[in-house]
Short mmCIF file of N, CA and C in Angstrom, two decimals:
data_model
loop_
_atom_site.label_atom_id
_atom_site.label_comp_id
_atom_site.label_asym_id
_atom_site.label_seq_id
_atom_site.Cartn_x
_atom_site.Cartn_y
_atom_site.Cartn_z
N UNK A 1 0.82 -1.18 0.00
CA UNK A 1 0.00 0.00 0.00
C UNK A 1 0.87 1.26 0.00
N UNK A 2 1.96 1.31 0.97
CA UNK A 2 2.84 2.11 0.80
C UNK A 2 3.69 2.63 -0.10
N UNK A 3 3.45 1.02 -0.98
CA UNK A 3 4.80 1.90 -2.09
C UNK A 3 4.05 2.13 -3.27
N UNK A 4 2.94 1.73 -3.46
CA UNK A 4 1.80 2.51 -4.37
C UNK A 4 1.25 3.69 -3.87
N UNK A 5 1.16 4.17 -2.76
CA UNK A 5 1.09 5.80 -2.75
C UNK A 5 2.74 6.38 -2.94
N UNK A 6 3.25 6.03 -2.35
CA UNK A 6 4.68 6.60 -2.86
C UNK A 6 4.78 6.73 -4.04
N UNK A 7 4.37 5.64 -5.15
CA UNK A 7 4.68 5.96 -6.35
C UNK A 7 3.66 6.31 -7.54
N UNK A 8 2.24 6.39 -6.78
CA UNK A 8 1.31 7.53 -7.31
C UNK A 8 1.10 9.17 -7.31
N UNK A 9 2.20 9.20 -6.22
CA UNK A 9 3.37 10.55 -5.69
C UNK A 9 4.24 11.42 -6.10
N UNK A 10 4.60 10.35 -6.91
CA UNK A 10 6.18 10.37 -7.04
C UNK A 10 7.01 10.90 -6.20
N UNK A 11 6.93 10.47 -4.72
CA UNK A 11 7.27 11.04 -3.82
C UNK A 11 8.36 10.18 -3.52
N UNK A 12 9.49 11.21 -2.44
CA UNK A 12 10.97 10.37 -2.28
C UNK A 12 11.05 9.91 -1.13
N UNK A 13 9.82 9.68 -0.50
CA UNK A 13 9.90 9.21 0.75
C UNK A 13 10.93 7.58 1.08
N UNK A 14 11.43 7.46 2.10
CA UNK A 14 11.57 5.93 2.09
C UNK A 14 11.29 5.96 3.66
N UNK A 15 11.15 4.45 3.63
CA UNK A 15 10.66 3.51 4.85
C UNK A 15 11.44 2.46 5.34
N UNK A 16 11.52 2.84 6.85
CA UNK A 16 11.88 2.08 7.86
C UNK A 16 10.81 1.19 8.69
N UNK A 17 11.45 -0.26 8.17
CA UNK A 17 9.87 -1.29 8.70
C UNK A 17 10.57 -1.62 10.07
N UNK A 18 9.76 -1.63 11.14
CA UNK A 18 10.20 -1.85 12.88
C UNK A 18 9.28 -3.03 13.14
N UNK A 19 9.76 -3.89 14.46
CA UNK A 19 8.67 -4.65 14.69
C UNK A 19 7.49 -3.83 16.16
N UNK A 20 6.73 -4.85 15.51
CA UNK A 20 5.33 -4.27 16.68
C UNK A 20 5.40 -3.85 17.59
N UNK A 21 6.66 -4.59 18.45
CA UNK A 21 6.70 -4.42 20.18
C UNK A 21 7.48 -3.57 20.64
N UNK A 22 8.62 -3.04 19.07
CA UNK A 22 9.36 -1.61 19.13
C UNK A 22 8.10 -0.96 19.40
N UNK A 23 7.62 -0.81 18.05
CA UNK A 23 6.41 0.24 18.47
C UNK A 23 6.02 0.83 19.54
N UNK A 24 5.17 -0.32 20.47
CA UNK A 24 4.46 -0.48 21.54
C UNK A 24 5.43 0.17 22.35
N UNK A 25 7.10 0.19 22.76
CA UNK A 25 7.68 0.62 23.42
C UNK A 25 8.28 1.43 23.10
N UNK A 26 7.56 1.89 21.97
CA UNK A 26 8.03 3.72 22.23
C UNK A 26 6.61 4.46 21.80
N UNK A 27 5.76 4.08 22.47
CA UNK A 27 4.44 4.26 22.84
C UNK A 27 3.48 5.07 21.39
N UNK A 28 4.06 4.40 20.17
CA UNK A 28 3.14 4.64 19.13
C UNK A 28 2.09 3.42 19.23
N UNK A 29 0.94 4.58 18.55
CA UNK A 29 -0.29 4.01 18.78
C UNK A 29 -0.99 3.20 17.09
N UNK A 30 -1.20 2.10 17.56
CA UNK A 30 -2.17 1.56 16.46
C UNK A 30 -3.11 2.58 15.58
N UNK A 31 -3.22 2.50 14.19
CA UNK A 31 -4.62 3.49 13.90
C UNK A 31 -4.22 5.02 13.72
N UNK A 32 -3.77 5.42 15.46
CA UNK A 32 -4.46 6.59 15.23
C UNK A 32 -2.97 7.21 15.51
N UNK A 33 -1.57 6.94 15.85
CA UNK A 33 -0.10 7.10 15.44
C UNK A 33 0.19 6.74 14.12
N UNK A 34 -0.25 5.72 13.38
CA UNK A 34 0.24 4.73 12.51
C UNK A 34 -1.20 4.49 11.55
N UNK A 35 -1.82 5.52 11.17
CA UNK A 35 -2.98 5.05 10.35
C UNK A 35 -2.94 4.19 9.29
N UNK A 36 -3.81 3.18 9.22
CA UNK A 36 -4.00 1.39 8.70
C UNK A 36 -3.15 0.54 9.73
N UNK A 37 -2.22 0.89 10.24
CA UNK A 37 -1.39 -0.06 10.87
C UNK A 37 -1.80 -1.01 11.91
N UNK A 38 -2.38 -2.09 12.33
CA UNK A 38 -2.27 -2.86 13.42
C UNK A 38 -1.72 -4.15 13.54
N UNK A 39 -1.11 -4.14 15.07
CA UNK A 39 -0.24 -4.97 15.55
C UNK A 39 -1.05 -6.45 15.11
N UNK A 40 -0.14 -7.16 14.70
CA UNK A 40 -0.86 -8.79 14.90
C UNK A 40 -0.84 -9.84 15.33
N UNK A 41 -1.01 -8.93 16.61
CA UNK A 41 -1.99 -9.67 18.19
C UNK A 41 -2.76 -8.68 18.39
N UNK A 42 -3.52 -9.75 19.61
CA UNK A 42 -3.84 -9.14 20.69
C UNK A 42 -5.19 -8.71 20.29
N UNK A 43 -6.26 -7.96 20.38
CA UNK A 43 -7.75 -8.02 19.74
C UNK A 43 -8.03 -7.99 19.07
N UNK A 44 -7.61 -6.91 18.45
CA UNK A 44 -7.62 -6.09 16.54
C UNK A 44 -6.45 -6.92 15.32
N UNK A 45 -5.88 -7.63 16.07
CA UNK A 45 -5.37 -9.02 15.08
C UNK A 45 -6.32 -9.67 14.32
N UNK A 46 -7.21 -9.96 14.26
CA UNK A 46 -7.81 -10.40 12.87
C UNK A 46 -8.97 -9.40 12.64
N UNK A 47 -8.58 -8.24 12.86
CA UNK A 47 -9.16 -6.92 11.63
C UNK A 47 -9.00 -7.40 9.97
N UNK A 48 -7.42 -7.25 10.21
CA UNK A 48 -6.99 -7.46 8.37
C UNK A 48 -7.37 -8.54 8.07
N UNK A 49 -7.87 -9.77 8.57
CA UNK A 49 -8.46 -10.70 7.99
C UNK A 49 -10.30 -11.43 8.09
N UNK A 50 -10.72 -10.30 8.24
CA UNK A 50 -11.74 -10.42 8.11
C UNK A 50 -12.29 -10.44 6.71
N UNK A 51 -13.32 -10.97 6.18
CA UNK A 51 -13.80 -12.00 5.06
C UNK A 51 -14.55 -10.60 4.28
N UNK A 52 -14.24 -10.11 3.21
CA UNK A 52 -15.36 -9.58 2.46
C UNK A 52 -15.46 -9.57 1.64
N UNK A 53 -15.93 -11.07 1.34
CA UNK A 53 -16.74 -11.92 -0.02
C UNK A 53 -17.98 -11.63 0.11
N UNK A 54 -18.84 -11.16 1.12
CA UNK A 54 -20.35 -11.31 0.83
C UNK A 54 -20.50 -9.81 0.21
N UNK A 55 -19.92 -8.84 0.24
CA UNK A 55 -19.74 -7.39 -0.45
C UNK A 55 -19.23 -7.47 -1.68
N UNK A 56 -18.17 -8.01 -1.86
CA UNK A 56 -17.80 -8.18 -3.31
C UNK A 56 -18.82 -9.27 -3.97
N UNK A 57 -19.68 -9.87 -3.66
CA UNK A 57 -20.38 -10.41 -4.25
C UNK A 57 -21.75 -9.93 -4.38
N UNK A 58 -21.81 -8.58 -3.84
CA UNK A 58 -23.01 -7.81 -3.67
C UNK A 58 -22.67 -6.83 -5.01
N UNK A 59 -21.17 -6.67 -5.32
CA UNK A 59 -20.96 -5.33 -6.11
C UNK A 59 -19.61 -4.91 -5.77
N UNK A 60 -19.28 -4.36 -4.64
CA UNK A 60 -18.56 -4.13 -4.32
C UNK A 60 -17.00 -4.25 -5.31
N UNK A 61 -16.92 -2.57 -5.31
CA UNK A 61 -15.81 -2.49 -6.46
C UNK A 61 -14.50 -1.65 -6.10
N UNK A 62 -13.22 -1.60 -6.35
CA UNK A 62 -12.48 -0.65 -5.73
C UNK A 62 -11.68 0.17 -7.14
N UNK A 63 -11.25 0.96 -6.90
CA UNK A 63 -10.29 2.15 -7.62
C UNK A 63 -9.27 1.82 -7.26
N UNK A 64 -8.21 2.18 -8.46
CA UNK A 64 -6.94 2.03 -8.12
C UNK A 64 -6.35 2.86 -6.68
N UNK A 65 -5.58 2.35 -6.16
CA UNK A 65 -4.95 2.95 -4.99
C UNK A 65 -4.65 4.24 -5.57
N UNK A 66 -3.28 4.45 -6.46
CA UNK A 66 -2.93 5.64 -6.80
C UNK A 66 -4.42 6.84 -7.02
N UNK A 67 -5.20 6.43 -7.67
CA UNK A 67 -5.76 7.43 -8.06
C UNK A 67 -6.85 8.32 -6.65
N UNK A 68 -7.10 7.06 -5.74
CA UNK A 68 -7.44 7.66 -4.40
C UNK A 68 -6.39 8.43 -3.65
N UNK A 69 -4.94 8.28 -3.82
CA UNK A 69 -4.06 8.83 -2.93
C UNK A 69 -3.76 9.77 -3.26
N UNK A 70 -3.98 10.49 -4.58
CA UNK A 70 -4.06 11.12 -5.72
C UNK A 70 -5.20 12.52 -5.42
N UNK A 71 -6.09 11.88 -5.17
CA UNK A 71 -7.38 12.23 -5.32
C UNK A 71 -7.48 12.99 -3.66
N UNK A 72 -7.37 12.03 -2.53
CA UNK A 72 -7.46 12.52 -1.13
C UNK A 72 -6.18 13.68 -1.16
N UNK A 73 -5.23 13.27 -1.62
CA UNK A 73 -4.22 14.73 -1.67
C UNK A 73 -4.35 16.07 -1.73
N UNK A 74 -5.20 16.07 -2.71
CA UNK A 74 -5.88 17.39 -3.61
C UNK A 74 -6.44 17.85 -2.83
N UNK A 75 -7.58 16.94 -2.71
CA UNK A 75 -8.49 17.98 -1.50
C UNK A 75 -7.79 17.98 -0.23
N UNK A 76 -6.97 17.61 0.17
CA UNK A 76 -6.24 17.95 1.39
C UNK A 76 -5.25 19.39 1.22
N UNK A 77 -5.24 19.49 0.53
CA UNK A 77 -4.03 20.47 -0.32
C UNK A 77 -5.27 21.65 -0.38
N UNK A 78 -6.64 21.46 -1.14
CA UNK A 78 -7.35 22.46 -1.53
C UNK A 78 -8.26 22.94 -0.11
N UNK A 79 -7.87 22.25 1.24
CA UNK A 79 -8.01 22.68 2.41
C UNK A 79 -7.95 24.44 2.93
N UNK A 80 -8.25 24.95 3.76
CA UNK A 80 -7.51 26.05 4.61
C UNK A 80 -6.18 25.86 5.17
N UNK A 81 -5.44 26.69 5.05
CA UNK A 81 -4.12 26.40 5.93
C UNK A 81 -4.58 25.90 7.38
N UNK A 82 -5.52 26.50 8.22
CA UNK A 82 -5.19 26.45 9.31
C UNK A 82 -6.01 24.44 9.51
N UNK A 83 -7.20 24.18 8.68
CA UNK A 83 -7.54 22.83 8.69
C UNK A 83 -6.11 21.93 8.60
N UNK A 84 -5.42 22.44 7.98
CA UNK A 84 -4.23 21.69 6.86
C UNK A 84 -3.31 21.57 8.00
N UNK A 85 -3.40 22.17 8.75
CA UNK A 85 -2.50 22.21 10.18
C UNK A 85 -3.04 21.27 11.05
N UNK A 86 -4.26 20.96 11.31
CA UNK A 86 -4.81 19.88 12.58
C UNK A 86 -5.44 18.95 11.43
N UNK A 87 -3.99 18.04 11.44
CA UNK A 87 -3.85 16.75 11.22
C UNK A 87 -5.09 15.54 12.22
N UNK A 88 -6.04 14.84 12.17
CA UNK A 88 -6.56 14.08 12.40
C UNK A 88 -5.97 12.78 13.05
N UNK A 89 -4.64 12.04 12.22
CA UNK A 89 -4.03 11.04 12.38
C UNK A 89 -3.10 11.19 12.32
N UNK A 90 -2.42 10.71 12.74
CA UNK A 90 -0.34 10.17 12.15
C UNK A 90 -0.11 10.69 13.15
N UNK A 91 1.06 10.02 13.22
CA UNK A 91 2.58 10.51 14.26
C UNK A 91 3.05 12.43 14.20
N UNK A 92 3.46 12.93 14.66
CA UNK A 92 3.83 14.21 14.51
C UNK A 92 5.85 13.61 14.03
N UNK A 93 5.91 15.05 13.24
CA UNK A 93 7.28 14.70 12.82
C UNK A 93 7.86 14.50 13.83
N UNK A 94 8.15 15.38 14.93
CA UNK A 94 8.89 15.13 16.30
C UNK A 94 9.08 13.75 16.71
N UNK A 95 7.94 12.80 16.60
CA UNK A 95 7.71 11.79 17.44
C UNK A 95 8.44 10.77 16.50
N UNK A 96 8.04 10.93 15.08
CA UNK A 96 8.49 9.97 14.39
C UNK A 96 10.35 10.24 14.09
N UNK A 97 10.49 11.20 14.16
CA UNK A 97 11.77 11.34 14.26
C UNK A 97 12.94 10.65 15.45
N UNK A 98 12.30 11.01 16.47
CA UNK A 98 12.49 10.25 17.82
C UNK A 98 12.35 8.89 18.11
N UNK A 99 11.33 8.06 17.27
CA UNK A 99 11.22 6.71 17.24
C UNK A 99 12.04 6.18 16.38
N UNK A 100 12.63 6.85 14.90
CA UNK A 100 13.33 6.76 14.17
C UNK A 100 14.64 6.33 14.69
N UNK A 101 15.10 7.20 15.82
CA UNK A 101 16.42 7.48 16.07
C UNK A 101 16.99 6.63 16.76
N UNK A 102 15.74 6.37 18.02
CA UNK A 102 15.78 5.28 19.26
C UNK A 102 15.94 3.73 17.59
N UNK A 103 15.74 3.55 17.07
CA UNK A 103 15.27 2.45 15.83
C UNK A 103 16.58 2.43 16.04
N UNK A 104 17.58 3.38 15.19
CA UNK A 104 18.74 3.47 14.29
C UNK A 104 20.07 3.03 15.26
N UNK A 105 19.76 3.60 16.83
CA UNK A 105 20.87 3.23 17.83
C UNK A 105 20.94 2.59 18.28
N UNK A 106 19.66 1.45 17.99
CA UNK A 106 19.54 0.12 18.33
C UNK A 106 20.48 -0.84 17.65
N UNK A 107 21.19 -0.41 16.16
CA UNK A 107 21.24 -1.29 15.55
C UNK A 107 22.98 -1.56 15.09
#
């Protein structure tokens, strides 16, 4: 998913994959630190595998990734500055920078 918005982007981002229990101990949050992301344990472990054949067999159709990541951009972009500022989800740069770092001196 990631590297199809990255490269519906063309953005130069790159990614550092950590395990779960890093996470957990440097107190990023499932969801709502890490939006789509959950750990797999523990309750919300079989989220991502929950069954939806009876929807796709109702109709149920999807769009290319890019063109949604594409698409949610824009109007995020065609926002107010000050909306464009109170972010909903994700990590703040600070934090992710800091989890980054604690990552890197681990290793």
């Amino acid at each position: 998913m990631l590297n199809s918005i990255k490269s519906a982007e063309n953005a130069k981002a790159n990614f550092t994959w950590v395990d779960a229990d890093f996470l957990e101990a440097q107190k990023v949050s499932p969801w709502s630190d890490m939006p789509v992301w959950i750990p797999p344990r523990g309750e919300e472990a079989g989220l991502s595998q929950v069954s939806i054949q009876r929807a796709l067999d109702k109709g149920l159709t999807f769009r290319p990734l890019g063109d949604t990541a594409r698409d949610a951009l824009a109007w995020f972009k065609s926002q107010p500055p000050e909306r464009q500022a109170k972010l909903g989800a994700g990590v703040t740069p600070e934090k992710e920078k800091e989890v980054l770092t604690v990552w890197h001196q681990k290793k």
